[in-house]
PDB file of C-alpha atoms in Angstrom:
ATOM      1  CA  MET A1240      10.264  51.040  19.766  1.00  0.00           C
ATOM      2  CA  ASN A1241       6.669  50.802  18.534  1.00  0.00           C
ATOM      3  CA  LYS A1242       6.097  54.090  20.412  1.00  0.00           C
ATOM      4  CA  ILE A1243       8.841  55.947  18.558  1.00  0.00           C
ATOM      5  CA  LYS A1244       7.646  59.166  17.057  1.00  0.00           C
ATOM      6  CA  ARG A1245       8.118  58.507  13.344  1.00  0.00           C
ATOM      7  CA  LYS A1246       8.613  62.190  12.524  1.00  0.00           C
ATOM      8  CA  LEU A1247      11.642  62.374  14.863  1.00  0.00           C
ATOM      9  CA  PHE A1248      13.484  59.423  13.368  1.00  0.00           C
ATOM     10  CA  SER A1249      14.566  58.465   9.848  1.00  0.00           C
ATOM     11  CA  MET A1250      14.535  54.998   8.314  1.00  0.00           C
ATOM     12  CA  GLU A1251      17.977  53.678   7.493  1.00  0.00           C
ATOM     13  CA  ALA A1252      17.259  50.290   5.883  1.00  0.00           C
ATOM     14  CA  ILE A1253      14.796  47.385   5.575  1.00  0.00           C
ATOM     15  CA  LEU A1254      16.077  44.165   7.112  1.00  0.00           C
ATOM     16  CA  ASP A1255      13.249  41.682   6.651  1.00  0.00           C
ATOM     17  CA  SER A1256       9.647  41.245   5.450  1.00  0.00           C
ATOM     18  CA  ARG A1257       6.670  39.072   6.294  1.00  0.00           C
ATOM     19  CA  THR A1258       3.030  38.863   5.265  1.00  0.00           C
ATOM     20  CA  ILE A1259       0.520  38.411   8.093  1.00  0.00           C
ATOM     21  CA  ASN A1260      -3.215  38.209   7.383  1.00  0.00           C
ATOM     22  CA  ASP A1261      -2.642  39.578   3.853  1.00  0.00           C
ATOM     23  CA  GLN A1262      -0.760  42.576   5.300  1.00  0.00           C
ATOM     24  CA  LEU A1263       2.893  43.131   4.302  1.00  0.00           C
ATOM     25  CA  TYR A1264       5.283  44.188   7.106  1.00  0.00           C
ATOM     26  CA  PHE A1265       8.891  45.409   6.860  1.00  0.00           C
ATOM     27  CA  LEU A1266      11.497  45.203   9.625  1.00  0.00           C
ATOM     28  CA  VAL A1267      12.873  48.776   9.687  1.00  0.00           C
ATOM     29  CA  LYS A1268      16.379  49.696  10.924  1.00  0.00           C
ATOM     30  CA  TRP A1269      16.296  53.205  12.337  1.00  0.00           C
ATOM     31  CA  ALA A1270      19.215  55.584  11.808  1.00  0.00           C
ATOM     32  CA  GLY A1271      21.370  55.904  14.915  1.00  0.00           C
ATOM     33  CA  TYR A1272      19.873  52.826  16.637  1.00  0.00           C
ATOM     34  CA  PRO A1273      21.084  49.228  16.818  1.00  0.00           C
ATOM     35  CA  ILE A1274      19.368  46.361  15.049  1.00  0.00           C
ATOM     36  CA  SER A1275      17.853  45.179  18.329  1.00  0.00           C
ATOM     37  CA  GLN A1276      15.713  48.321  18.370  1.00  0.00           C
ATOM     38  CA  SER A1277      14.366  47.806  14.851  1.00  0.00           C
ATOM     39  CA  THR A1278      10.595  47.707  14.511  1.00  0.00           C
ATOM     40  CA  TRP A1279       8.084  46.008  12.236  1.00  0.00           C
ATOM     41  CA  GLU A1280       6.168  48.527  10.187  1.00  0.00           C
ATOM     42  CA  LYS A1281       3.412  48.192   7.616  1.00  0.00           C
ATOM     43  CA  ALA A1282       4.528  48.553   4.008  1.00  0.00           C
ATOM     44  CA  ASP A1283       2.648  51.818   3.521  1.00  0.00           C
ATOM     45  CA  LYS A1284       4.794  53.425   6.249  1.00  0.00           C
ATOM     46  CA  VAL A1285       7.909  53.190   4.066  1.00  0.00           C
ATOM     47  CA  PRO A1286       8.336  56.365   1.971  1.00  0.00           C
ATOM     48  CA  ALA A1287       7.459  55.713  -1.645  1.00  0.00           C
ATOM     49  CA  ASP A1288      10.323  57.837  -2.945  1.00  0.00           C
ATOM     50  CA  SER A1289      13.027  55.924  -1.041  1.00  0.00           C
ATOM     51  CA  ASN A1290      15.214  53.177  -2.468  1.00  0.00           C
ATOM     52  CA  MET A1291      15.049  51.025   0.689  1.00  0.00           C
ATOM     53  CA  ILE A1292      12.621  48.443  -0.744  1.00  0.00           C
ATOM     54  CA  SER A1293      14.636  47.899  -3.930  1.00  0.00           C
ATOM     55  CA  GLU A1294      17.868  47.731  -1.920  1.00  0.00           C
ATOM     56  CA  TYR A1295      16.271  45.197   0.444  1.00  0.00           C
ATOM     57  CA  LYS A1296      15.150  42.988  -2.464  1.00  0.00           C
ATOM     58  CA  MET A1297      18.636  43.140  -3.986  1.00  0.00           C
ATOM     59  CA  SER A1298      20.221  42.174  -0.650  1.00  0.00           C
ATOM     60  CA  VAL A1299      17.855  39.215  -0.330  1.00  0.00           C
ATOM     61  CA  GLN A1300      18.750  38.020  -3.833  1.00  0.00           C
ATOM     62  CA  MET A1301      22.483  38.336  -3.179  1.00  0.00           C
ATOM     63  CA  LEU A1302      22.794  37.328   0.482  1.00  0.00           C
ATOM     64  CA  GLY A1303      19.539  35.662   1.454  1.00  0.00           C
ATOM     65  CA  LYS A1304      16.988  36.683   4.071  1.00  0.00           C
ATOM     66  CA  THR A1305      19.438  36.182   6.931  1.00  0.00           C
ATOM     67  CA  PHE A1306      21.969  38.737   5.689  1.00  0.00           C
ATOM     68  CA  TYR A1307      21.336  41.029   8.690  1.00  0.00           C
ATOM     69  CA  PHE A1308      21.796  38.290  11.286  1.00  0.00           C
ATOM     70  CA  ASP A1309      24.135  39.121  14.151  1.00  0.00           C
ATOM     71  CA  PRO A1310      24.193  36.716  17.144  1.00  0.00           C
ATOM     72  CA  LEU A1311      25.115  39.603  19.446  1.00  0.00           C
ATOM     73  CA  ASP A1312      22.432  41.955  18.154  1.00  0.00           C
ATOM     74  CA  GLN A1313      19.383  40.017  16.952  1.00  0.00           C
ATOM     75  CA  PRO A1314      16.401  41.992  15.653  1.00  0.00           C
ATOM     76  CA  PRO A1315      12.989  41.582  17.296  1.00  0.00           C
ATOM     77  CA  GLN A1316      10.450  39.126  15.939  1.00  0.00           C
ATOM     78  CA  ILE A1317       7.271  40.291  14.299  1.00  0.00           C
ATOM     79  CA  GLU A1318       5.292  38.337  16.924  1.00  0.00           C
ATOM     80  CA  ASP A1319       6.409  40.997  19.407  1.00  0.00           C
ATOM     81  CA  PHE A1320       4.320  43.578  17.529  1.00  0.00           C
ATOM     82  CA  VAL A1321       1.661  41.664  15.564  1.00  0.00           C
ATOM     83  CA  GLU A1322      -0.655  38.909  16.823  1.00  0.00           C
ATOM     84  CA  VAL A1323       0.242  36.028  14.532  1.00  0.00           C
ATOM     85  CA  PRO A1324      -1.953  32.896  14.443  1.00  0.00           C
ATOM     86  CA  PRO A1325       0.028  29.699  15.102  1.00  0.00           C
ATOM     87  CA  GLN A1326       1.173  28.091  11.868  1.00  0.00           C
ATOM     88  CA  LYS A1327       1.530  24.344  11.496  1.00  0.00           C
ATOM     89  CA  SER A1328       4.671  23.052   9.935  1.00  0.00           C
ATOM     90  CA  GLU A1329       4.497  21.301   6.567  1.00  0.00           C
ATOM     91  CA  LEU A1330       5.327  17.965   8.212  1.00  0.00           C
ATOM     92  CA  SER A1331       2.553  18.373  10.759  1.00  0.00           C
ATOM     93  CA  THR A1332       0.093  19.251   7.996  1.00  0.00           C
ATOM     94  CA  PHE A1333       1.238  16.249   5.971  1.00  0.00           C
ATOM     95  CA  ASN A1334       0.812  13.916   8.960  1.00  0.00           C
ATOM     96  CA  THR A1335      -2.664  15.310   9.551  1.00  0.00           C
ATOM     97  CA  LYS A1336      -3.619  14.638   5.937  1.00  0.00           C
ATOM     98  CA  ILE A1337      -2.226  11.113   6.176  1.00  0.00           C
ATOM     99  CA  SER A1338      -4.277  10.471   9.315  1.00  0.00           C
ATOM    100  CA  GLU A1339      -7.414  11.755   7.586  1.00  0.00           C
ATOM    101  CA  PHE A1340      -6.803   9.553   4.531  1.00  0.00           C
ATOM    102  CA  GLN A1341      -6.124   6.518   6.749  1.00  0.00           C
ATOM    103  CA  HIS A1342      -9.379   7.129   8.600  1.00  0.00           C
ATOM    104  CA  GLN A1343     -11.251   7.302   5.292  1.00  0.00           C
ATOM    105  CA  ILE A1344      -9.581   4.084   4.106  1.00  0.00           C
ATOM    106  CA  ASN A1345     -10.497   2.278   7.326  1.00  0.00           C
ATOM    107  CA  THR A1346     -14.095   3.468   6.993  1.00  0.00           C
ATOM    108  CA  LEU A1347     -14.248   2.199   3.399  1.00  0.00           C
ATOM    109  CA  LYS A1348     -12.771  -1.142   4.456  1.00  0.00           C
ATOM    110  CA  ASP A1349     -15.445  -1.507   7.128  1.00  0.00           C
ATOM    111  CA  ASP A1350     -18.173  -0.688   4.590  1.00  0.00           C
ATOM    112  CA  VAL A1351     -16.796  -3.222   2.095  1.00  0.00           C
ATOM    113  CA  ARG A1352     -16.552  -5.869   4.834  1.00  0.00           C
ATOM    114  CA  LEU A1353     -20.194  -5.324   5.800  1.00  0.00           C
ATOM    115  CA  ILE A1354     -21.290  -5.526   2.160  1.00  0.00           C
ATOM    116  CA  LEU A1355     -19.388  -8.789   1.632  1.00  0.00           C
ATOM    117  CA  GLN A1356     -20.840 -10.288   4.802  1.00  0.00           C
ATOM    118  CA  SER A1357     -24.344  -9.330   3.672  1.00  0.00           C
ATOM    119  CA  GLN A1358     -23.771 -10.856   0.235  1.00  0.00           C
ATOM    120  CA  LEU A1359     -22.404 -14.094   1.704  1.00  0.00           C
ATOM    121  CA  ARG A1360     -25.333 -14.329   4.090  1.00  0.00           C
ATOM    122  CA  LEU A1361     -27.785 -13.742   1.212  1.00  0.00           C
ATOM    123  CA  ILE A1362     -26.095 -16.392  -0.961  1.00  0.00           C
ATOM    124  CA  LYS A1363     -26.251 -18.878   1.896  1.00  0.00           C
ATOM    125  CA  GLU A1364     -29.952 -18.200   2.459  1.00  0.00           C
ATOM    126  CA  LEU A1365     -30.677 -18.567  -1.281  1.00  0.00           C
ATOM    127  CA  LYS A1366     -28.853 -21.915  -1.397  1.00  0.00           C
ATOM    128  CA  MET A1367     -30.782 -23.174   1.631  1.00  0.00           C
ATOM    129  CA  SER A1368     -34.082 -22.069   0.082  1.00  0.00           C
ATOM    130  CA  LYS A1369     -33.202 -23.726  -3.214  1.00  0.00           C
ATOM    131  CA  ASN A1370     -32.310 -26.992  -1.471  1.00  0.00           C
ATOM    132  CA  VAL A1371     -35.580 -26.965   0.480  1.00  0.00           C
ATOM    133  CA  ILE A1372     -37.648 -26.361  -2.666  1.00  0.00           C
ATOM    134  CA  HIS A1373     -35.715 -29.020  -4.584  1.00  0.00           C
ATOM    135  CA  HIS A1374     -36.150 -31.538  -1.779  1.00  0.00           C
ATOM    136  CA  TYR A1375     -39.881 -30.748  -1.597  1.00  0.00           C
ATOM    137  CA  ASP A1376     -40.275 -31.249  -5.365  1.00  0.00           C
ATOM    138  CA  LEU A1377     -38.481 -34.594  -5.218  1.00  0.00           C
ATOM    139  CA  GLN A1378     -40.745 -35.836  -2.456  1.00  0.00           C
ATOM    140  CA  ARG A1379     -43.930 -34.847  -4.332  1.00  0.00           C
ATOM    141  CA  SER A1380     -42.958 -36.060  -7.809  1.00  0.00           C
ATOM    142  CA  PRO A1381     -43.560 -39.662  -9.048  1.00  0.00           C
ATOM    143  CA  GLY A1382     -40.621 -41.937  -8.486  1.00  0.00           C
ATOM    144  CA  SER A1383     -39.129 -39.366  -6.111  1.00  0.00           C
ATOM    145  CA  GLN A1384     -37.186 -41.960  -4.163  1.00  0.00           C
ATOM    146  CA  ASP A1385     -35.504 -43.296  -7.315  1.00  0.00           C
ATOM    147  CA  LYS A1386     -34.622 -39.760  -8.451  1.00  0.00           C
ATOM    148  CA  GLN A1387     -33.281 -38.878  -5.039  1.00  0.00           C
ATOM    149  CA  GLN A1388     -31.129 -41.998  -4.899  1.00  0.00           C
ATOM    150  CA  SER A1389     -29.853 -41.322  -8.422  1.00  0.00           C
ATOM    151  CA  ILE A1390     -28.921 -37.743  -7.541  1.00  0.00           C
ATOM    152  CA  GLN A1391     -27.201 -38.850  -4.351  1.00  0.00           C
ATOM    153  CA  SER A1392     -25.302 -41.528  -6.282  1.00  0.00           C
ATOM    154  CA  ASP A1393     -24.113 -38.992  -8.900  1.00  0.00           C
ATOM    155  CA  MET A1394     -23.032 -36.586  -6.178  1.00  0.00           C
ATOM    156  CA  MET A1395     -21.139 -39.360  -4.390  1.00  0.00           C
ATOM    157  CA  GLN A1396     -19.337 -40.360  -7.589  1.00  0.00           C
ATOM    158  CA  GLN A1397     -18.340 -36.753  -8.292  1.00  0.00           C
ATOM    159  CA  TYR A1398     -17.113 -36.388  -4.743  1.00  0.00           C
ATOM    160  CA  GLN A1399     -15.091 -39.589  -4.954  1.00  0.00           C
ATOM    161  CA  GLN A1400     -13.528 -38.530  -8.260  1.00  0.00           C
ATOM    162  CA  CYS A1401     -12.550 -35.169  -6.758  1.00  0.00           C
ATOM    163  CA  ALA A1402     -11.229 -36.869  -3.648  1.00  0.00           C
ATOM    164  CA  LEU A1403      -9.224 -39.408  -5.640  1.00  0.00           C
ATOM    165  CA  ILE A1404      -7.400 -36.792  -7.700  1.00  0.00           C
ATOM    166  CA  ASN A1405      -7.157 -33.878  -5.320  1.00  0.00           C
ATOM    167  CA  TYR A1406      -3.581 -34.047  -4.042  1.00  0.00           C
ATOM    168  CA  ASP A1407      -0.255 -33.219  -5.656  1.00  0.00           C
ATOM    169  CA  GLY A1408       2.216 -36.049  -5.716  1.00  0.00           C
ATOM    170  CA  SER A1409       5.620 -35.695  -4.095  1.00  0.00           C
ATOM    171  CA  PHE A1410       8.382 -37.832  -2.652  1.00  0.00           C
ATOM    172  CA  GLU A1411       8.025 -35.986   0.646  1.00  0.00           C
ATOM    173  CA  GLN A1412       4.560 -37.539   1.059  1.00  0.00           C
ATOM    174  CA  GLY A1413       5.853 -41.029   0.322  1.00  0.00           C
ATOM    175  CA  ASP A1414       4.481 -41.240  -3.228  1.00  0.00           C
ATOM    176  CA  LYS A1415       5.958 -43.704  -5.712  1.00  0.00           C
ATOM    177  CA  VAL A1416       6.564 -43.218  -9.429  1.00  0.00           C
ATOM    178  CA  GLU A1417       4.354 -45.202 -11.782  1.00  0.00           C
ATOM    179  CA  LYS A1418       5.933 -43.907 -14.970  1.00  0.00           C
ATOM    180  CA  ILE A1419       8.009 -41.056 -16.369  1.00  0.00           C
ATOM    181  CA  GLY A1420       6.052 -39.389 -19.133  1.00  0.00           C
ATOM    182  CA  ARG A1421       8.596 -37.036 -20.646  1.00  0.00           C
ATOM    183  CA  ALA A1422      11.627 -34.870 -19.883  1.00  0.00           C
ATOM    184  CA  VAL A1423      12.443 -31.247 -20.696  1.00  0.00           C
ATOM    185  CA  GLN A1424      15.303 -28.864 -20.030  1.00  0.00           C
ATOM    186  CA  ILE A1425      14.529 -25.317 -18.931  1.00  0.00           C
ATOM    187  CA  LYS A1426      16.433 -22.786 -21.046  1.00  0.00           C
ATOM    188  CA  LYS A1427      16.786 -20.192 -18.320  1.00  0.00           C
ATOM    189  CA  ASN A1428      18.583 -22.235 -15.655  1.00  0.00           C
ATOM    190  CA  LYS A1429      19.388 -25.412 -17.681  1.00  0.00           C
ATOM    191  CA  ASN A1430      17.590 -27.574 -15.077  1.00  0.00           C
ATOM    192  CA  LYS A1431      16.163 -30.863 -16.331  1.00  0.00           C
ATOM    193  CA  MET A1432      12.606 -31.753 -15.330  1.00  0.00           C
ATOM    194  CA  TYR A1433      10.684 -35.047 -15.554  1.00  0.00           C
ATOM    195  CA  TYR A1434       6.903 -35.336 -15.867  1.00  0.00           C
ATOM    196  CA  ILE A1435       5.832 -37.954 -13.317  1.00  0.00           C
ATOM    197  CA  LEU A1436       2.764 -40.221 -13.277  1.00  0.00           C
ATOM    198  CA  TRP A1437       2.333 -41.254  -9.644  1.00  0.00           C
ATOM    199  CA  LYS A1438       1.083 -44.583  -8.273  1.00  0.00           C
ATOM    200  CA  ARG A1439      -2.208 -44.882  -6.439  1.00  0.00           C
ATOM    201  CA  ARG A1440      -1.861 -44.463  -2.701  1.00  0.00           C
ATOM    202  CA  ASN A1441      -2.925 -47.056  -0.147  1.00  0.00           C
ATOM    203  CA  ASN A1442      -6.041 -45.020   0.703  1.00  0.00           C
ATOM    204  CA  GLY A1443      -7.145 -45.070  -2.942  1.00  0.00           C
ATOM    205  CA  GLN A1444      -6.145 -41.514  -3.777  1.00  0.00           C
ATOM    206  CA  ILE A1445      -4.398 -40.853  -7.070  1.00  0.00           C
ATOM    207  CA  PRO A1446      -1.882 -37.976  -6.809  1.00  0.00           C
ATOM    208  CA  LYS A1447      -1.868 -35.415  -9.582  1.00  0.00           C
ATOM    209  CA  ASN A1448       0.808 -35.745 -12.241  1.00  0.00           C
ATOM    210  CA  SER A1449       3.554 -33.192 -11.708  1.00  0.00           C
ATOM    211  CA  TRP A1450       6.966 -31.971 -12.892  1.00  0.00           C
ATOM    212  CA  VAL A1451       9.900 -33.009 -10.708  1.00  0.00           C
ATOM    213  CA  GLU A1452      13.545 -31.907 -10.866  1.00  0.00           C
ATOM    214  CA  SER A1453      15.945 -34.530 -12.157  1.00  0.00           C
ATOM    215  CA  GLU A1454      18.031 -34.518  -8.948  1.00  0.00           C
ATOM    216  CA  LYS A1455      15.023 -35.507  -6.839  1.00  0.00           C
ATOM    217  CA  ILE A1456      13.846 -38.339  -9.031  1.00  0.00           C
ATOM    218  CA  ILE A1457      17.395 -39.713  -9.462  1.00  0.00           C
ATOM    219  CA  GLU A1458      17.774 -39.656  -5.690  1.00  0.00           C
ATOM    220  CA  ASN A1459      14.439 -41.369  -4.998  1.00  0.00           C
ATOM    221  CA  GLU A1460      13.697 -43.479  -8.109  1.00  0.00           C
ATOM    222  CA  PRO A1461      16.957 -44.089 -10.023  1.00  0.00           C
ATOM    223  CA  VAL A1462      15.596 -47.294 -11.590  1.00  0.00           C
ATOM    224  CA  LYS A1463      12.694 -45.441 -13.173  1.00  0.00           C
ATOM    225  CA  VAL A1464      15.087 -42.899 -14.653  1.00  0.00           C
ATOM    226  CA  CYS A1465      17.236 -45.674 -16.147  1.00  0.00           C
ATOM    227  CA  GLN A1466      14.163 -47.346 -17.618  1.00  0.00           C
ATOM    228  CA  TYR A1467      13.009 -44.080 -19.154  1.00  0.00           C
ATOM    229  CA  LEU A1468      16.426 -43.344 -20.684  1.00  0.00           C
ATOM    230  CA  TRP A1469      16.784 -46.938 -21.939  1.00  0.00           C
ATOM    231  CA  ASN A1470      13.409 -46.785 -23.681  1.00  0.00           C
ATOM    232  CA  LYS A1471      14.536 -43.591 -25.372  1.00  0.00           C
ATOM    233  CA  LEU A1472      17.663 -45.286 -26.712  1.00  0.00           C
ATOM    234  CA  ILE A1473      16.099 -48.398 -28.176  1.00  0.00           C
TER     235      ILE A1473
END
């Protein structure tokens, strides 16, 4: 129908509209011809003095853009007359954006990882340099052996203190109760808790003091609980 001589035929109605490459097209129903022989025409081909455009807009508002649809007589698509570039769906565009953002995030993560590795390597080198200089100064200074032994002794004591009190106490690890310090009741769930001072372990370690639920300590150390409650009464 794109070869129809326009002067021999009259436009009956506008059925649809689309904008392609900033150009508005109307799907024109020709008088005396079925919908299947409608053609897509540029907007300037529609007579300015006709009411077809206003009637088309009113039909769209009332019935929607599919008001002309007839499964037995479908109108042609504009792609049959105009070369339309392929359009990506919104979901496809969204997925593309997500992929781009994920790639940027991965690149940033790699950059941050390299920076952290460089910083850690620099800190390690600085510590090694500092230890070498410190060791060299100790060897050259008077009484260096005494100072070195004193420093090593202090470091050993600090290490032993950290090692002695570096583990949480618990019945699961076989720890025993030295003393119950105090008891509280939590307002939220009404659970009663005891503050436990643990005995020294066989290896010399002293477990950290900790709060223990009343059910656990009654199950494992009922005598200690009785002693604590008795001391509160007298």
